[in-house]
Amino acid sequence: MICFDKLKKAFSNFIDKLKGEQEEKPLNEQKPSPSEASTSVSQQNNNALPPQQAEQMKKENEEITEKKSSGSIFDIFKYKEIKEKDVEELIEELRYQLLESDVSYEVTEKILEDLKTNLIGKKIRRSEDLEKIVTESLKKSIEEVLTKNRSIDVLEEIKKSPKPYVIVFFGINGVGKTTTIAKFAYMLKKNGISSIISASDTFRAAAQEQLAIHAKNLEIPMVRGKYGADPASVAFDAIQAAKSRNIDVVLIDTAGRMHTDADLINELKRILKIAKPNIRILVLDSLGGNDALEQAKYFENSVGFDLVILTKVDADVKGGVVLSLAYELNKPVGYLGVGQSYDDLIPFDAEWFIKRLFG
């Protein structure tokens, strides 16, 4: 079950509290306006007036009643205008909750500014569904955040590009990169696209063993080197094997890199120089929160990338990192890892995300 509990709860709490703040007394409990008061007094004194004056007063009262029913001068009794002071405290509380849900400061400010624009000065009918107004504003803002960057249809790019199509995957240790490559290979196979895996993480024997198990399960060829071998040469051999065997795609695994490991970054640069990939995919862990955003900025400054795959989304109860990455990186989030099976890699879709927040 993927529901992004914390982010969903932040929006739900805001809507509930706003509705509570805006509750008003029924119309019949409102104090009468000066016009109504004078009309009431006049009606009480009608019997004391001469017949002609009483008839004139009756007509005037009927005109006032007609105007009131048309709403032309009595809007104050039909509408409640939301002022900034009415929502200021709730907006501030929502700001805190969004930041706590791993939504970056920039994205938080955009959502709140859009919300204030749509709420403040709005005249709300007492019978109107305030929840609908707020929900539609939030949905629109989030959709704009998620669709800021044009997504890449990798399958379509592969089909129209010369073969082999080379993809390099990178990211820090523990983000699920090796499993993601296996899921990606399975997705290609389902779509009739052949692939070969390059086990270019020669610094961890376990990484090669894990890839070998996946490759065997999926019946996909793999090229590997000895422990400590040159990762770039393994990638080169895989590309040559793809050419000779007419394989469509080369999937290159790389060693996990931490920010401070300059040697591994230089090694990654060498792999990229030799492999000349068609696309560079950065794998990030959604549970990393705003650290994932910092990792993305680091890799963009170091080597550059074209697309993000976000893993462990099924375990992310906050959900805000999806918004932050989509908005701030100027790079699309292409796929989401939503489980442990090979089928659990899905194309990222803004509507899918919004449904889980407001569904």
mmCIF file of C-alpha atoms in Angstrom:
data_model
loop_
_atom_site.group_PDB
_atom_site.id
_atom_site.type_symbol
_atom_site.label_atom_id
_atom_site.label_comp_id
_atom_site.label_asym_id
_atom_site.label_seq_id
_atom_site.Cartn_x
_atom_site.Cartn_y
_atom_site.Cartn_z
ATOM 1 C CA MET A 1 0.000 0.000 0.000
ATOM 2 C CA ILE A 2 1.505 3.326 -1.104
ATOM 3 C CA CYS A 3 -0.142 6.282 0.570
ATOM 4 C CA PHE A 4 2.528 8.793 1.686
ATOM 5 C CA ASP A 5 0.829 9.069 5.076
ATOM 6 C CA LYS A 6 2.579 12.145 6.438
ATOM 7 C CA LEU A 7 2.078 14.363 3.402
ATOM 8 C CA LYS A 8 -1.496 13.169 2.979
ATOM 9 C CA LYS A 9 -2.226 13.893 6.645
ATOM 10 C CA ALA A 10 -0.744 17.389 6.394
ATOM 11 C CA PHE A 11 -3.195 18.347 3.643
ATOM 12 C CA SER A 12 -6.116 16.617 5.356
ATOM 13 C CA ASN A 13 -5.466 18.394 8.665
ATOM 14 C CA PHE A 14 -5.286 21.765 6.939
ATOM 15 C CA ILE A 15 -8.611 21.240 5.170
ATOM 16 C CA ASP A 16 -10.360 20.060 8.341
ATOM 17 C CA LYS A 17 -9.086 22.946 10.450
ATOM 18 C CA LEU A 18 -9.884 25.521 7.786
ATOM 19 C CA LYS A 19 -13.436 24.224 7.524
ATOM 20 C CA GLY A 20 -13.720 24.485 11.307
ATOM 21 C CA GLU A 21 -12.444 28.069 11.291
ATOM 22 C CA GLN A 22 -14.929 29.088 8.599
ATOM 23 C CA GLU A 23 -18.047 27.629 10.219
ATOM 24 C CA GLU A 24 -20.726 30.297 10.727
ATOM 25 C CA LYS A 25 -24.080 30.635 12.419
ATOM 26 C CA PRO A 26 -27.219 29.927 10.364
ATOM 27 C CA LEU A 27 -28.830 32.869 8.621
ATOM 28 C CA ASN A 28 -31.695 33.119 11.097
ATOM 29 C CA GLU A 29 -29.176 33.688 13.877
ATOM 30 C CA GLN A 30 -27.578 36.676 12.190
ATOM 31 C CA LYS A 31 -28.281 40.101 13.596
ATOM 32 C CA PRO A 32 -30.594 42.116 11.350
ATOM 33 C CA SER A 33 -29.136 44.844 9.209
ATOM 34 C CA PRO A 34 -30.214 48.473 9.825
ATOM 35 C CA SER A 35 -32.578 48.158 6.849
ATOM 36 C CA GLU A 36 -34.146 45.039 8.312
ATOM 37 C CA ALA A 37 -34.480 46.651 11.721
ATOM 38 C CA SER A 38 -36.171 49.754 10.334
ATOM 39 C CA THR A 39 -38.436 47.561 8.217
ATOM 40 C CA SER A 40 -39.457 45.583 11.293
ATOM 41 C CA VAL A 41 -40.257 48.752 13.213
ATOM 42 C CA SER A 42 -42.213 50.120 10.281
ATOM 43 C CA GLN A 43 -44.252 46.933 10.070
ATOM 44 C CA GLN A 44 -45.096 47.223 13.738
ATOM 45 C CA ASN A 45 -46.307 50.779 13.213
ATOM 46 C CA ASN A 46 -48.254 50.104 10.001
ATOM 47 C CA ASN A 47 -51.550 49.902 11.836
ATOM 48 C CA ALA A 48 -50.961 53.337 13.369
ATOM 49 C CA LEU A 49 -50.577 55.028 9.953
ATOM 50 C CA PRO A 50 -53.344 56.408 7.762
ATOM 51 C CA PRO A 51 -54.454 53.852 5.101
ATOM 52 C CA GLN A 52 -52.682 55.620 2.195
ATOM 53 C CA GLN A 53 -49.335 55.873 4.036
ATOM 54 C CA ALA A 54 -49.655 52.305 5.271
ATOM 55 C CA GLU A 55 -50.105 51.087 1.692
ATOM 56 C CA GLN A 56 -46.993 53.033 0.573
ATOM 57 C CA MET A 57 -44.974 51.586 3.433
ATOM 58 C CA LYS A 58 -46.135 48.102 2.476
ATOM 59 C CA LYS A 59 -44.888 48.570 -1.110
ATOM 60 C CA GLU A 60 -41.500 49.797 0.122
ATOM 61 C CA ASN A 61 -41.200 46.770 2.388
ATOM 62 C CA GLU A 62 -42.021 44.469 -0.515
ATOM 63 C CA GLU A 63 -39.311 46.110 -2.658
ATOM 64 C CA ILE A 64 -36.751 45.608 0.110
ATOM 65 C CA THR A 65 -37.767 41.960 0.439
ATOM 66 C CA GLU A 66 -37.405 41.477 -3.319
ATOM 67 C CA LYS A 67 -33.932 43.017 -3.351
ATOM 68 C CA LYS A 68 -32.886 40.843 -0.436
ATOM 69 C CA SER A 69 -33.999 37.695 -2.238
ATOM 70 C CA SER A 70 -32.094 38.721 -5.380
ATOM 71 C CA GLY A 71 -28.917 39.171 -3.361
ATOM 72 C CA SER A 72 -28.033 42.513 -4.950
ATOM 73 C CA ILE A 73 -27.414 44.377 -1.709
ATOM 74 C CA PHE A 74 -27.417 41.615 0.865
ATOM 75 C CA ASP A 75 -24.334 39.605 -0.151
ATOM 76 C CA ILE A 76 -22.961 39.998 3.342
ATOM 77 C CA PHE A 77 -25.612 37.537 4.481
ATOM 78 C CA LYS A 78 -24.843 35.045 1.713
ATOM 79 C CA TYR A 79 -21.052 35.048 1.521
ATOM 80 C CA LYS A 80 -18.083 34.794 3.816
ATOM 81 C CA GLU A 81 -14.977 36.462 2.424
ATOM 82 C CA ILE A 82 -11.763 34.779 3.539
ATOM 83 C CA LYS A 83 -9.164 37.254 4.725
ATOM 84 C CA GLU A 84 -5.447 36.645 5.187
ATOM 85 C CA LYS A 85 -5.735 36.858 8.965
ATOM 86 C CA ASP A 86 -8.314 34.047 8.826
ATOM 87 C CA VAL A 87 -5.819 31.556 7.394
ATOM 88 C CA GLU A 88 -2.457 32.944 8.467
ATOM 89 C CA GLU A 89 -1.998 30.617 11.424
ATOM 90 C CA LEU A 90 -3.182 27.553 9.517
ATOM 91 C CA ILE A 91 -0.918 28.350 6.555
ATOM 92 C CA GLU A 92 2.044 28.571 8.917
ATOM 93 C CA GLU A 93 1.145 25.220 10.459
ATOM 94 C CA LEU A 94 0.876 23.647 6.998
ATOM 95 C CA ARG A 95 4.288 25.080 6.107
ATOM 96 C CA TYR A 96 5.824 23.288 9.072
ATOM 97 C CA GLN A 97 4.076 20.016 8.234
ATOM 98 C CA LEU A 98 5.193 20.121 4.594
ATOM 99 C CA LEU A 99 8.804 20.702 5.581
ATOM 100 C CA GLU A 100 8.528 17.817 8.052
ATOM 101 C CA SER A 101 7.246 15.653 5.182
ATOM 102 C CA ASP A 102 10.486 16.140 3.191
ATOM 103 C CA VAL A 103 9.018 18.795 0.899
ATOM 104 C CA SER A 104 11.795 21.268 0.120
ATOM 105 C CA TYR A 105 11.488 24.928 1.109
ATOM 106 C CA GLU A 106 11.093 26.104 -2.498
ATOM 107 C CA VAL A 107 8.278 23.659 -3.242
ATOM 108 C CA THR A 108 6.575 24.420 0.080
ATOM 109 C CA GLU A 109 6.540 28.136 -0.681
ATOM 110 C CA LYS A 110 5.073 27.558 -4.131
ATOM 111 C CA ILE A 111 2.242 25.392 -2.787
ATOM 112 C CA LEU A 112 1.428 27.876 -0.004
ATOM 113 C CA GLU A 113 1.537 30.930 -2.252
ATOM 114 C CA ASP A 114 -0.791 29.243 -4.732
ATOM 115 C CA LEU A 115 -3.095 28.290 -1.884
ATOM 116 C CA LYS A 116 -3.238 31.833 -0.491
ATOM 117 C CA THR A 117 -3.910 33.237 -3.949
ATOM 118 C CA ASN A 118 -6.846 30.863 -4.379
ATOM 119 C CA LEU A 119 -8.267 31.418 -0.891
ATOM 120 C CA ILE A 120 -7.705 35.001 0.232
ATOM 121 C CA GLY A 121 -10.425 37.332 -0.995
ATOM 122 C CA LYS A 122 -12.546 34.420 -2.100
ATOM 123 C CA LYS A 123 -16.226 34.770 -1.208
ATOM 124 C CA ILE A 124 -17.420 31.409 -0.012
ATOM 125 C CA ARG A 125 -21.102 30.487 -0.028
ATOM 126 C CA ARG A 126 -22.134 29.027 3.249
ATOM 127 C CA SER A 127 -23.456 26.035 1.359
ATOM 128 C CA GLU A 128 -20.355 25.792 -0.829
ATOM 129 C CA ASP A 129 -17.896 22.992 -0.255
ATOM 130 C CA LEU A 130 -14.785 24.724 1.052
ATOM 131 C CA GLU A 131 -12.939 21.412 0.952
ATOM 132 C CA LYS A 132 -13.332 21.283 -2.815
ATOM 133 C CA ILE A 133 -11.783 24.726 -3.288
ATOM 134 C CA VAL A 134 -8.746 23.879 -1.165
ATOM 135 C CA THR A 135 -8.288 20.398 -2.633
ATOM 136 C CA GLU A 136 -8.439 21.652 -6.209
ATOM 137 C CA SER A 137 -5.862 24.344 -5.423
ATOM 138 C CA LEU A 138 -3.497 21.807 -3.867
ATOM 139 C CA LYS A 139 -3.960 19.347 -6.723
ATOM 140 C CA LYS A 140 -3.221 22.004 -9.319
ATOM 141 C CA SER A 141 -0.082 23.189 -7.513
ATOM 142 C CA ILE A 142 1.240 19.664 -7.095
ATOM 143 C CA GLU A 143 0.545 18.815 -10.721
ATOM 144 C CA GLU A 144 2.521 21.904 -11.787
ATOM 145 C CA VAL A 145 5.393 20.823 -9.534
ATOM 146 C CA LEU A 146 5.426 17.269 -10.858
ATOM 147 C CA THR A 147 5.158 18.203 -14.536
ATOM 148 C CA LYS A 148 7.677 21.031 -14.476
ATOM 149 C CA ASN A 149 10.190 18.902 -16.366
ATOM 150 C CA ARG A 150 9.419 16.912 -19.492
ATOM 151 C CA SER A 151 9.699 13.201 -18.839
ATOM 152 C CA ILE A 152 11.807 10.934 -21.024
ATOM 153 C CA ASP A 153 10.162 7.910 -22.623
ATOM 154 C CA VAL A 154 13.174 5.619 -22.404
ATOM 155 C CA LEU A 155 11.501 2.749 -24.241
ATOM 156 C CA GLU A 156 10.634 5.009 -27.153
ATOM 157 C CA GLU A 157 14.160 6.470 -27.197
ATOM 158 C CA ILE A 158 15.639 2.967 -27.338
ATOM 159 C CA LYS A 159 13.404 1.909 -30.210
ATOM 160 C CA LYS A 160 14.348 4.850 -32.414
ATOM 161 C CA SER A 161 18.085 5.006 -31.563
ATOM 162 C CA PRO A 162 21.050 3.132 -33.110
ATOM 163 C CA LYS A 163 22.013 -0.068 -31.280
ATOM 164 C CA PRO A 164 23.348 -0.736 -28.805
ATOM 165 C CA TYR A 165 21.684 1.874 -26.609
ATOM 166 C CA VAL A 166 23.935 2.392 -23.567
ATOM 167 C CA ILE A 167 22.594 3.245 -20.105
ATOM 168 C CA VAL A 168 24.805 3.933 -17.074
ATOM 169 C CA PHE A 169 23.312 3.683 -13.584
ATOM 170 C CA PHE A 170 24.913 5.345 -10.578
ATOM 171 C CA GLY A 171 24.144 6.443 -7.010
ATOM 172 C CA ILE A 172 25.454 6.063 -3.483
ATOM 173 C CA ASN A 173 25.673 2.750 -1.600
ATOM 174 C CA GLY A 174 22.432 1.218 -0.390
ATOM 175 C CA VAL A 175 19.922 2.950 -2.671
ATOM 176 C CA GLY A 176 18.900 -0.299 -4.418
ATOM 177 C CA LYS A 177 20.790 0.313 -7.646
ATOM 178 C CA THR A 178 21.572 -3.337 -8.436
ATOM 179 C CA THR A 179 17.962 -4.439 -7.895
ATOM 180 C CA THR A 180 16.769 -1.493 -9.973
ATOM 181 C CA ILE A 181 18.945 -2.588 -12.897
ATOM 182 C CA ALA A 182 17.384 -6.062 -12.719
ATOM 183 C CA LYS A 183 13.895 -4.526 -12.712
ATOM 184 C CA PHE A 184 14.853 -2.337 -15.655
ATOM 185 C CA ALA A 185 16.137 -5.351 -17.589
ATOM 186 C CA TYR A 186 12.872 -7.162 -16.891
ATOM 187 C CA MET A 187 10.872 -4.160 -18.140
ATOM 188 C CA LEU A 188 12.907 -4.154 -21.373
ATOM 189 C CA LYS A 189 12.389 -7.890 -21.835
ATOM 190 C CA LYS A 190 8.610 -7.510 -21.404
ATOM 191 C CA ASN A 191 8.676 -4.930 -24.193
ATOM 192 C CA GLY A 192 10.635 -7.145 -26.569
ATOM 193 C CA ILE A 193 13.953 -5.316 -26.077
ATOM 194 C CA SER A 194 17.094 -7.404 -25.516
ATOM 195 C CA SER A 195 19.771 -6.297 -23.043
ATOM 196 C CA ILE A 196 23.120 -7.227 -21.548
ATOM 197 C CA ILE A 197 24.351 -6.265 -18.083
ATOM 198 C CA SER A 198 27.796 -4.866 -17.381
ATOM 199 C CA ALA A 199 28.840 -5.620 -13.791
ATOM 200 C CA SER A 200 31.190 -2.648 -13.552
ATOM 201 C CA ASP A 201 31.082 -2.476 -9.773
ATOM 202 C CA THR A 202 34.324 -4.394 -9.406
ATOM 203 C CA PHE A 203 34.947 -3.022 -5.917
ATOM 204 C CA ARG A 204 32.280 -5.224 -4.311
ATOM 205 C CA ALA A 205 32.263 -8.917 -5.147
ATOM 206 C CA ALA A 206 28.778 -9.159 -3.612
ATOM 207 C CA ALA A 207 27.433 -6.674 -6.176
ATOM 208 C CA GLN A 208 28.602 -8.883 -9.048
ATOM 209 C CA GLU A 209 27.197 -12.001 -7.394
ATOM 210 C CA GLN A 210 23.841 -10.308 -6.879
ATOM 211 C CA LEU A 211 23.705 -9.184 -10.505
ATOM 212 C CA ALA A 212 24.668 -12.674 -11.661
ATOM 213 C CA ILE A 213 21.689 -14.157 -9.789
ATOM 214 C CA HIS A 214 19.323 -11.626 -11.365
ATOM 215 C CA ALA A 215 20.793 -12.181 -14.832
ATOM 216 C CA LYS A 216 20.310 -15.940 -14.466
ATOM 217 C CA ASN A 217 16.720 -15.521 -13.255
ATOM 218 C CA LEU A 218 15.907 -13.226 -16.160
ATOM 219 C CA GLU A 219 17.939 -15.222 -18.699
ATOM 220 C CA ILE A 220 19.920 -12.132 -19.650
ATOM 221 C CA PRO A 221 23.667 -12.216 -20.490
ATOM 222 C CA MET A 222 26.143 -10.461 -18.198
ATOM 223 C CA VAL A 223 29.763 -9.354 -18.531
ATOM 224 C CA ARG A 224 31.864 -9.246 -15.369
ATOM 225 C CA GLY A 225 35.479 -8.759 -14.360
ATOM 226 C CA LYS A 226 37.700 -9.943 -11.565
ATOM 227 C CA TYR A 227 37.547 -8.243 -8.178
ATOM 228 C CA GLY A 228 39.396 -4.939 -8.473
ATOM 229 C CA ALA A 229 39.444 -5.014 -12.273
ATOM 230 C CA ASP A 230 39.136 -1.831 -14.312
ATOM 231 C CA PRO A 231 35.375 -0.970 -14.293
ATOM 232 C CA ALA A 232 35.645 0.974 -17.550
ATOM 233 C CA SER A 233 37.139 -2.036 -19.353
ATOM 234 C CA VAL A 234 34.233 -4.213 -18.187
ATOM 235 C CA ALA A 235 31.793 -1.655 -19.604
ATOM 236 C CA PHE A 236 33.745 -1.567 -22.874
ATOM 237 C CA ASP A 237 33.663 -5.370 -23.162
ATOM 238 C CA ALA A 238 29.886 -5.394 -22.564
ATOM 239 C CA ILE A 239 29.326 -2.830 -25.319
ATOM 240 C CA GLN A 240 31.466 -4.857 -27.725
ATOM 241 C CA ALA A 241 29.543 -8.014 -26.830
ATOM 242 C CA ALA A 242 26.257 -6.198 -27.503
ATOM 243 C CA LYS A 243 27.491 -5.125 -30.926
ATOM 244 C CA SER A 244 28.671 -8.590 -31.898
ATOM 245 C CA ARG A 245 25.487 -10.289 -30.655
ATOM 246 C CA ASN A 246 23.079 -7.639 -31.945
ATOM 247 C CA ILE A 247 21.769 -6.830 -28.439
ATOM 248 C CA ASP A 248 19.636 -3.721 -28.124
ATOM 249 C CA VAL A 249 20.677 -2.249 -24.758
ATOM 250 C CA VAL A 250 23.701 -2.271 -22.448
ATOM 251 C CA LEU A 251 22.916 -1.743 -18.746
ATOM 252 C CA ILE A 252 26.031 -0.645 -16.856
ATOM 253 C CA ASP A 253 26.185 -0.990 -13.077
ATOM 254 C CA THR A 254 28.737 1.130 -11.195
ATOM 255 C CA ALA A 255 30.148 1.204 -7.674
ATOM 256 C CA GLY A 256 28.251 3.208 -5.062
ATOM 257 C CA ARG A 257 29.805 6.586 -4.544
ATOM 258 C CA MET A 258 29.698 8.790 -1.490
ATOM 259 C CA HIS A 259 30.130 12.533 -1.801
ATOM 260 C CA THR A 260 33.653 12.530 -0.397
ATOM 261 C CA ASP A 261 35.054 9.709 -2.524
ATOM 262 C CA ALA A 262 36.916 11.634 -5.219
ATOM 263 C CA ASP A 263 38.644 8.508 -6.558
ATOM 264 C CA LEU A 264 35.362 6.757 -7.292
ATOM 265 C CA ILE A 265 33.953 9.880 -8.921
ATOM 266 C CA ASN A 266 36.998 10.033 -11.186
ATOM 267 C CA GLU A 267 36.461 6.354 -11.993
ATOM 268 C CA LEU A 268 32.842 7.076 -12.873
ATOM 269 C CA LYS A 269 33.962 9.893 -15.155
ATOM 270 C CA ARG A 270 36.271 7.446 -16.913
ATOM 271 C CA ILE A 271 33.432 4.921 -17.391
ATOM 272 C CA LEU A 272 31.238 7.649 -18.875
ATOM 273 C CA LYS A 273 34.031 8.781 -21.191
ATOM 274 C CA ILE A 274 34.633 5.270 -22.545
ATOM 275 C CA ALA A 275 31.019 4.043 -22.601
ATOM 276 C CA LYS A 276 29.574 7.241 -24.109
ATOM 277 C CA PRO A 277 26.107 6.432 -22.729
ATOM 278 C CA ASN A 278 22.898 7.520 -24.410
ATOM 279 C CA ILE A 279 21.409 8.240 -21.000
ATOM 280 C CA ARG A 280 22.692 8.578 -17.446
ATOM 281 C CA ILE A 281 20.323 7.430 -14.714
ATOM 282 C CA LEU A 282 20.723 8.451 -11.098
ATOM 283 C CA VAL A 283 19.192 6.060 -8.563
ATOM 284 C CA LEU A 284 17.992 7.650 -5.316
ATOM 285 C CA ASP A 285 16.379 6.243 -2.170
ATOM 286 C CA SER A 286 13.077 7.975 -1.322
ATOM 287 C CA LEU A 287 13.690 7.198 2.361
ATOM 288 C CA GLY A 288 16.717 9.479 2.209
ATOM 289 C CA GLY A 289 14.446 12.512 2.346
ATOM 290 C CA ASN A 290 16.168 15.786 1.628
ATOM 291 C CA ASP A 291 19.533 13.980 1.660
ATOM 292 C CA ALA A 292 18.431 12.484 -1.665
ATOM 293 C CA LEU A 293 18.040 15.998 -3.037
ATOM 294 C CA GLU A 294 21.548 16.896 -1.877
ATOM 295 C CA GLN A 295 22.930 13.719 -3.471
ATOM 296 C CA ALA A 296 21.248 14.612 -6.736
ATOM 297 C CA LYS A 297 22.756 18.096 -6.703
ATOM 298 C CA TYR A 298 26.170 16.598 -5.996
ATOM 299 C CA PHE A 299 26.013 14.141 -8.895
ATOM 300 C CA GLU A 300 24.677 16.794 -11.238
ATOM 301 C CA ASN A 301 27.632 19.047 -10.412
ATOM 302 C CA SER A 302 30.137 16.156 -10.625
ATOM 303 C CA VAL A 303 29.104 14.179 -13.696
ATOM 304 C CA GLY A 304 25.586 15.179 -14.732
ATOM 305 C CA PHE A 305 22.569 12.933 -15.233
ATOM 306 C CA ASP A 306 19.437 12.782 -17.363
ATOM 307 C CA LEU A 307 16.831 10.908 -15.352
ATOM 308 C CA VAL A 308 16.046 9.835 -11.780
ATOM 309 C CA ILE A 309 14.766 6.473 -10.579
ATOM 310 C CA LEU A 310 13.395 6.757 -7.054
ATOM 311 C CA THR A 311 13.453 3.518 -5.048
ATOM 312 C CA LYS A 312 11.590 2.225 -1.957
ATOM 313 C CA VAL A 313 8.606 4.462 -2.618
ATOM 314 C CA ASP A 314 6.355 1.791 -1.114
ATOM 315 C CA ALA A 315 8.067 2.324 2.263
ATOM 316 C CA ASP A 316 8.072 6.136 2.153
ATOM 317 C CA VAL A 317 5.416 7.379 4.589
ATOM 318 C CA LYS A 318 6.423 11.030 4.077
ATOM 319 C CA GLY A 319 6.253 11.384 0.309
ATOM 320 C CA GLY A 320 7.611 14.910 0.016
ATOM 321 C CA VAL A 321 10.909 13.969 -1.624
ATOM 322 C CA VAL A 322 9.049 13.105 -4.840
ATOM 323 C CA LEU A 323 7.845 16.715 -5.066
ATOM 324 C CA SER A 324 11.244 18.145 -4.180
ATOM 325 C CA LEU A 325 13.139 16.099 -6.753
ATOM 326 C CA ALA A 326 10.642 16.723 -9.525
ATOM 327 C CA TYR A 327 10.632 20.488 -8.970
ATOM 328 C CA GLU A 328 14.172 21.433 -8.016
ATOM 329 C CA LEU A 329 16.422 19.232 -10.137
ATOM 330 C CA ASN A 330 15.244 20.399 -13.549
ATOM 331 C CA LYS A 331 15.446 16.693 -14.403
ATOM 332 C CA PRO A 332 12.512 14.286 -14.643
ATOM 333 C CA VAL A 333 11.746 11.497 -12.209
ATOM 334 C CA GLY A 334 11.308 8.692 -14.726
ATOM 335 C CA TYR A 335 10.499 5.592 -12.677
ATOM 336 C CA LEU A 336 9.528 4.568 -9.156
ATOM 337 C CA GLY A 337 10.528 1.397 -7.342
ATOM 338 C CA VAL A 338 7.404 0.292 -5.470
ATOM 339 C CA GLY A 339 8.268 -3.205 -4.221
ATOM 340 C CA GLN A 340 10.680 -6.103 -4.337
ATOM 341 C CA SER A 341 9.526 -8.060 -7.389
ATOM 342 C CA TYR A 342 10.803 -7.505 -10.926
ATOM 343 C CA ASP A 343 7.428 -6.016 -11.869
ATOM 344 C CA ASP A 344 7.709 -3.325 -9.209
ATOM 345 C CA LEU A 345 9.271 -0.631 -11.349
ATOM 346 C CA ILE A 346 6.636 1.722 -12.724
ATOM 347 C CA PRO A 347 6.845 4.830 -14.931
ATOM 348 C CA PHE A 348 6.375 7.950 -12.850
ATOM 349 C CA ASP A 349 2.995 9.575 -13.393
ATOM 350 C CA ALA A 350 1.746 12.804 -11.777
ATOM 351 C CA GLU A 351 -1.858 11.592 -11.721
ATOM 352 C CA TRP A 352 -0.803 8.383 -9.920
ATOM 353 C CA PHE A 353 0.900 10.444 -7.212
ATOM 354 C CA ILE A 354 -1.995 12.886 -6.775
ATOM 355 C CA LYS A 355 -4.539 10.076 -6.476
ATOM 356 C CA ARG A 356 -2.590 8.605 -3.572
ATOM 357 C CA LEU A 357 -2.491 11.939 -1.794
ATOM 358 C CA PHE A 358 -6.151 12.829 -2.175
ATOM 359 C CA GLY A 359 -7.805 9.506 -2.966
#
